Every structure is written in C-alpha cells, then in structure tokens.
Amino acid sequence: SSSSGDEALRDKRARILSRGLPKQKPIEGVKQVVVVASGKGGVGKSTTAVNIALALAANDSTKEVGLLDADIYGPSIPKMMNLKGNPELTPKNLMRPLKNYGIACMSIGFLIEETAPVVWRGLMVMSAVEKLLRQVDWGQLDYLVIDMPPGTGDVQLSVSQNIPIAGAVIVSTPQDIALLDACKGAEMFRKVHVPVLGLVQNMSVFQCPKCKHETHIFGADGVRDLAKTLGLDILGDIPLHVNIRETCDSGQPVVISQPQSDAAKAYLKIAMEIVRRLPVPPA
C-alpha cells in the first residue's frame, strides 16, 4: 500500500540523516554549554551573553565560567570584555583563552586585525568554528556561554550538532519583526533537540532619566506573548538603558561595573533562572 511505502521512505530518510550527522562530542573540561541566540541581529544578544556569563560567575564564586564568541563575521566579545592580543599556545598546540573579570574568553577577534573584515565562504567559517570549539584549552569550566551569530544558519546547526548543549536562551526585543525571527530560532533548536531554557525580553521599556516616564519603544510584552505561544518561560526583562550600552562599549559590562543597578540585578536574576532550568551536570 502507499502508506506502508511512505513509511519505508521515511525510515530510509531518517537512517540517511542520522548517518550524516556528526557525533556529538563534549568539549574537554567543560561541564555545561549554554548558547545565547537570536533569530535577528541588533537585539542585544552579545550584550546579553556577556552579562549572563558575568552574572553566572557573580552568583556563585565557586563556578568557573567561559565565554565563546561564535560570531565569525561580527565578533564583539573582545571589545565588550576589554580584551586584546593573540592567545598563547599550550605544549599540545591548543589556544589558551584570554581572561578578564574572571571569565575565560575566546573569539575569532583575537586572531584577526580589529578592523579587518572576515570575507570568508561557508567552509572557512565552519573550519574557524570547529577550531574555536575543539582547539582551545578551557581548563575546567562549569559553564561555557556561547554567543551565537544571529539567524538559523550553518554555524548554529554545526554547533548544535557537534557538541552537547545543556540549553539555549533566545533573546528578542518585543518588536513584531524581531519576534518572528525569535520564533524561528526557538523552533530550530527544538528540531535539533536542544532544550530551550526560555526567552529574554530585551529593551523592554525605556525610562526617561529626567522625568522617569516609561515608554515601550519596541512595543509591550511581545516576547511574553511569544513565550505563551511556544510554551516557554520568560527568564527576565532587560530595560532599554543607556548604561547597559555604554558599559559594554567601554569594556566594563554593567554586571561588573554597576552591580547594584537595576540592569545588573536583572541579569543576575536571569542567570539564576538559567541555572535553575539546567539539567544536573555530570559529576
């Protein structure tokens, strides 16, 4: 019958697909990987990733945290974490991450000139991502936060299929156009069996520094509505605040430079929510 023929075809496809996928191999020394992603660029994903990494370390000083910049075309972690220079090599020819604020960081930005554009085809990008994943001596990390590039392309698939990921965090503004792409991002992780820990609503509200009037520049609660539709949690709201932008631009992220601010407290809360949702790490 045609239905049994369809079933046989589906089975065959599934077998071919499973054969073609790379086997997931943990990164040596890393207990849990958390990816921070967005469907769209310009929603504050890297700022969120940096402050989440710092907040994870601030919430529990016994934990070692690393930060990997997987955005090959637009690496921003070196500037945000105030780091420059080339990584040293270990005797085993592995790159040593650069460190600031107690966070071990790796980025393609440490390997190329700051102003040099990366004009690479897909295969070269994949090769660079593979090097950043496999040829770095992370030491012993409790959490590795990966700042993913925007979108749902090769890099996201490669990272998701190459290493076990404990969970993904999706960042979006409440704007409709950003929400459409955030939805695609969440669905992509579900397709590759990566648990989505929840959504971060970034730039949720702007408060006038003079009169304290609040304005929802990008719309109100759009991410909350999306979370309901997808059956996901909101991990937290980050306001649209000049301090968040200024501190990251100057290489002194708000969690480190203004730990008592409302913005820093929001990131610290998000980091707690992430840890609460992560599976128990292997001993």
C-alpha positions as MATLAB code, in Angstrom:
seq = 'SSSSGDEALRDKRARILSRGLPKQKPIEGVKQVVVVASGKGGVGKSTTAVNIALALAANDSTKEVGLLDADIYGPSIPKMMNLKGNPELTPKNLMRPLKNYGIACMSIGFLIEETAPVVWRGLMVMSAVEKLLRQVDWGQLDYLVIDMPPGTGDVQLSVSQNIPIAGAVIVSTPQDIALLDACKGAEMFRKVHVPVLGLVQNMSVFQCPKCKHETHIFGADGVRDLAKTLGLDILGDIPLHVNIRETCDSGQPVVISQPQSDAAKAYLKIAMEIVRRLPVPPA';
ca = [
       0.000    0.000    0.000;
       1.034    3.599   -0.484;
       1.043    4.293    3.285;
       3.496    1.469    4.014;
       5.631    2.685    1.077;
       5.636    6.211    2.572;
       6.627    4.796    5.942;
       9.522    2.834    4.418;
      10.688    6.006    2.642;
      10.533    7.985    5.875;
      12.555    5.292    7.676;
      15.152    5.323    4.929;
      15.409    9.121    5.081;
      15.772    9.013    8.871;
      18.579    6.436    8.596;
      20.455    8.504    5.991;
      20.052   11.680    8.042;
      21.215   10.053   11.264;
      24.233    8.622    9.451;
      25.142   12.046    8.078;
      25.018   13.923   11.393;
      28.295   14.324   13.255;
      28.535   12.521   16.585;
      28.217   14.947   19.479;
      31.450   15.111   21.437;
      31.765   17.112   24.661;
      34.339   19.905   24.882;
      37.104   18.687   27.162;
      36.900   20.168   30.652;
      33.504   21.838   30.058;
      30.593   20.589   32.185;
      27.697   22.502   30.613;
      27.267   24.601   27.469;
      24.626   27.350   27.312;
      24.045   29.055   23.941;
      22.657   32.583   23.705;
      20.935   33.102   20.368;
      18.538   35.345   18.476;
      16.817   34.994   15.171;
      17.633   38.614   14.330;
      20.685   40.838   14.618;
      20.648   44.054   16.623;
      18.522   42.804   19.525;
      21.340   42.939   22.108;
      22.278   39.263   22.040;
      26.039   39.738   22.600;
      25.443   42.257   25.401;
      23.097   39.722   26.996;
      25.590   36.845   26.556;
      28.428   38.843   28.156;
      26.354   39.945   31.134;
      24.885   36.452   31.620;
      28.401   34.954   31.720;
      29.472   37.541   34.300;
      26.251   37.038   36.270;
      26.742   33.248   36.389;
      30.165   33.835   37.977;
      28.880   36.595   40.295;
      26.003   34.458   41.589;
      28.324   31.609   42.592;
      32.021   32.348   43.097;
      32.814   28.603   43.177;
      31.881   28.263   39.489;
      34.300   28.708   36.584;
      32.747   30.364   33.538;
      33.927   30.703   29.934;
      32.603   32.768   27.030;
      32.938   31.725   23.381;
      32.217   34.185   20.582;
      30.845   32.086   17.698;
      30.004   35.151   15.600;
      32.745   34.898   12.971;
      31.615   37.831   10.801;
      30.928   40.252   13.671;
      32.900   39.313   16.802;
      32.127   41.741   19.632;
      33.271   39.869   22.748;
      36.882   41.247   22.650;
      35.638   44.872   22.877;
      32.887   44.160   25.389;
      35.220   42.196   27.661;
      38.084   44.706   27.172;
      40.489   42.094   25.787;
      43.164   42.370   23.103;
      46.027   40.238   21.855;
      46.701   36.780   20.483;
      46.074   33.634   22.526;
      49.170   31.771   23.724;
      49.588   28.147   22.669;
      49.932   25.235   25.079;
      52.537   22.478   24.524;
      49.674   20.499   22.918;
      49.146   23.337   20.402;
      45.823   24.406   21.926;
      44.902   28.087   22.282;
      44.708   29.500   25.801;
      41.645   31.729   26.282;
      42.206   35.360   27.237;
      40.806   36.228   30.649;
      39.158   39.273   32.194;
      36.785   39.723   35.137;
      37.437   36.041   35.911;
      35.885   34.891   32.610;
      37.896   32.845   30.076;
      37.132   34.220   26.588;
      37.786   33.037   23.044;
      36.883   34.807   19.802;
      37.972   34.975   16.181;
      38.506   38.648   17.060;
      41.712   37.640   18.911;
      43.095   36.052   15.731;
      42.451   38.804   13.169;
      43.002   42.571   12.982;
      40.269   44.531   14.781;
      39.230   46.428   11.637;
      39.757   43.570    9.167;
      36.540   42.265    7.586;
      36.074   38.491    7.515;
      35.435   37.791    3.833;
      35.094   34.017    4.001;
      32.913   31.421    2.358;
      30.865   28.974    4.412;
      33.500   26.223    4.573;
      36.131   28.581    6.015;
      33.636   29.831    8.589;
      32.807   26.247    9.603;
      36.512   25.459    9.901;
      37.004   28.515   12.152;
      34.071   27.487   14.362;
      35.489   23.964   14.636;
      38.849   25.404   15.753;
      37.177   27.628   18.358;
      35.253   24.624   19.692;
      37.985   21.991   19.638;
      41.386   23.694   19.701;
      41.023   25.722   22.895;
      42.315   24.715   26.320;
      39.403   25.794   28.528;
      40.812   24.159   31.666;
      37.907   23.160   33.911;
      34.666   25.092   33.318;
      31.294   24.690   34.985;
      29.587   26.780   32.289;
      30.608   27.765   28.774;
      28.356   30.510   27.385;
      28.375   30.622   23.571;
      27.387   33.878   21.887;
      25.855   32.627   18.636;
      25.626   34.683   15.449;
      22.129   35.895   14.522;
      19.936   33.675   12.368;
      19.478   29.936   11.912;
      22.259   29.011    9.513;
      25.315   26.789    9.224;
      27.064   27.939   12.407;
      24.017   27.362   14.613;
      23.456   23.901   13.129;
      27.125   22.964   13.327;
      27.470   23.994   16.987;
      24.180   22.285   17.909;
      25.137   19.034   16.204;
      28.816   18.890   17.219;
      28.635   19.407   20.977;
      26.093   18.539   23.678;
      24.251   21.733   24.670;
      22.589   21.915   28.075;
      20.233   24.669   26.973;
      19.564   27.636   24.685;
      18.479   31.148   25.649;
      16.639   33.173   22.982;
      16.989   36.967   23.096;
      14.448   39.243   21.411;
      13.040   42.721   21.614;
       9.232   42.990   21.865;
       9.050   44.263   18.257;
       6.919   42.098   15.929;
       9.631   41.748   13.288;
      12.177   40.530   15.872;
       9.635   38.129   17.365;
       9.093   36.405   14.015;
      12.806   35.568   13.855;
      12.998   34.643   17.552;
      10.242   32.105   16.913;
      12.307   30.581   14.081;
      15.339   30.417   16.368;
      13.410   28.578   19.089;
      11.957   26.131   16.571;
      15.399   25.443   15.088;
      16.772   24.405   18.492;
      13.763   22.166   19.053;
      14.411   20.463   15.706;
      17.997   19.649   16.683;
      16.874   18.529   20.167;
      18.459   21.380   22.109;
      16.334   22.330   25.153;
      15.221   25.976   25.041;
      15.533   27.267   28.615;
      13.464   30.368   27.919;
      13.295   33.831   26.365;
      14.871   37.117   27.412;
      12.824   40.222   26.604;
      15.495   42.831   25.849;
      14.987   46.605   25.522;
      11.584   46.026   27.103;
      10.962   49.553   28.386;
      12.704   52.936   28.245;
      12.593   55.158   31.312;
      13.324   58.835   30.749;
      16.286   59.709   33.022;
      14.794   63.155   33.723;
      11.066   62.684   34.271;
      11.077   58.861   34.824;
       8.240   58.433   32.325;
       8.279   54.907   30.834;
       7.882   54.289   27.101;
       7.626   50.910   25.362;
       9.610   51.915   22.274;
       9.561   48.420   20.718;
       6.074   47.520   21.934;
       4.940   45.989   25.207;
       5.073   42.321   26.216;
       5.549   40.921   22.700;
       8.087   38.386   23.978;
       5.682   37.319   26.746;
       3.013   36.612   24.141;
       5.519   34.626   22.054;
       6.585   32.653   25.143;
       2.959   31.663   25.741;
       2.542   30.603   22.104;
       5.685   28.454   22.227;
       5.036   27.110   25.725;
       8.280   28.659   27.018;
       9.229   30.707   30.076;
      10.373   34.323   30.222;
      13.712   34.323   32.033;
      13.640   38.075   32.555;
      13.192   41.585   31.179;
      16.099   43.913   30.416;
      15.241   47.617   30.122;
      16.486   49.863   27.303;
      19.050   51.757   29.342;
      21.974   53.888   28.185;
      24.200   52.459   30.952;
      23.945   48.940   29.507;
      25.170   50.155   26.122;
      27.858   52.500   27.482;
      29.359   49.951   29.869;
      29.636   47.273   27.172;
      31.117   49.741   24.675;
      33.781   50.709   27.235;
      34.610   47.082   28.064;
      33.151   47.288   31.578;
      29.822   45.412   31.399;
      27.113   46.596   33.770;
      27.139   43.434   35.929;
      30.784   44.200   36.832;
      30.856   47.999   36.775;
      27.431   48.755   38.324;
      26.456   45.609   40.274;
      23.818   47.442   42.342;
      21.965   48.848   39.302;
      18.543   47.552   38.253;
      20.042   46.366   34.952;
      22.739   44.296   36.700;
      20.129   42.816   39.060;
      18.016   41.825   36.044;
      20.967   39.906   34.517;
      21.765   38.257   37.877;
      18.149   37.085   38.107;
      18.251   35.717   34.544;
      21.459   33.803   35.362;
      19.741   32.267   38.413;
      16.770   31.249   36.262;
      19.112   29.638   33.706;
      20.901   27.571   36.374;
      17.560   26.523   37.845;
      16.471   25.104   34.491;
      19.709   23.357   33.561;
      19.942   19.584   33.994;
      22.118   18.363   36.866;
      25.669   18.365   35.440;
      27.720   15.181   35.376;
      29.888   14.746   38.469;
];
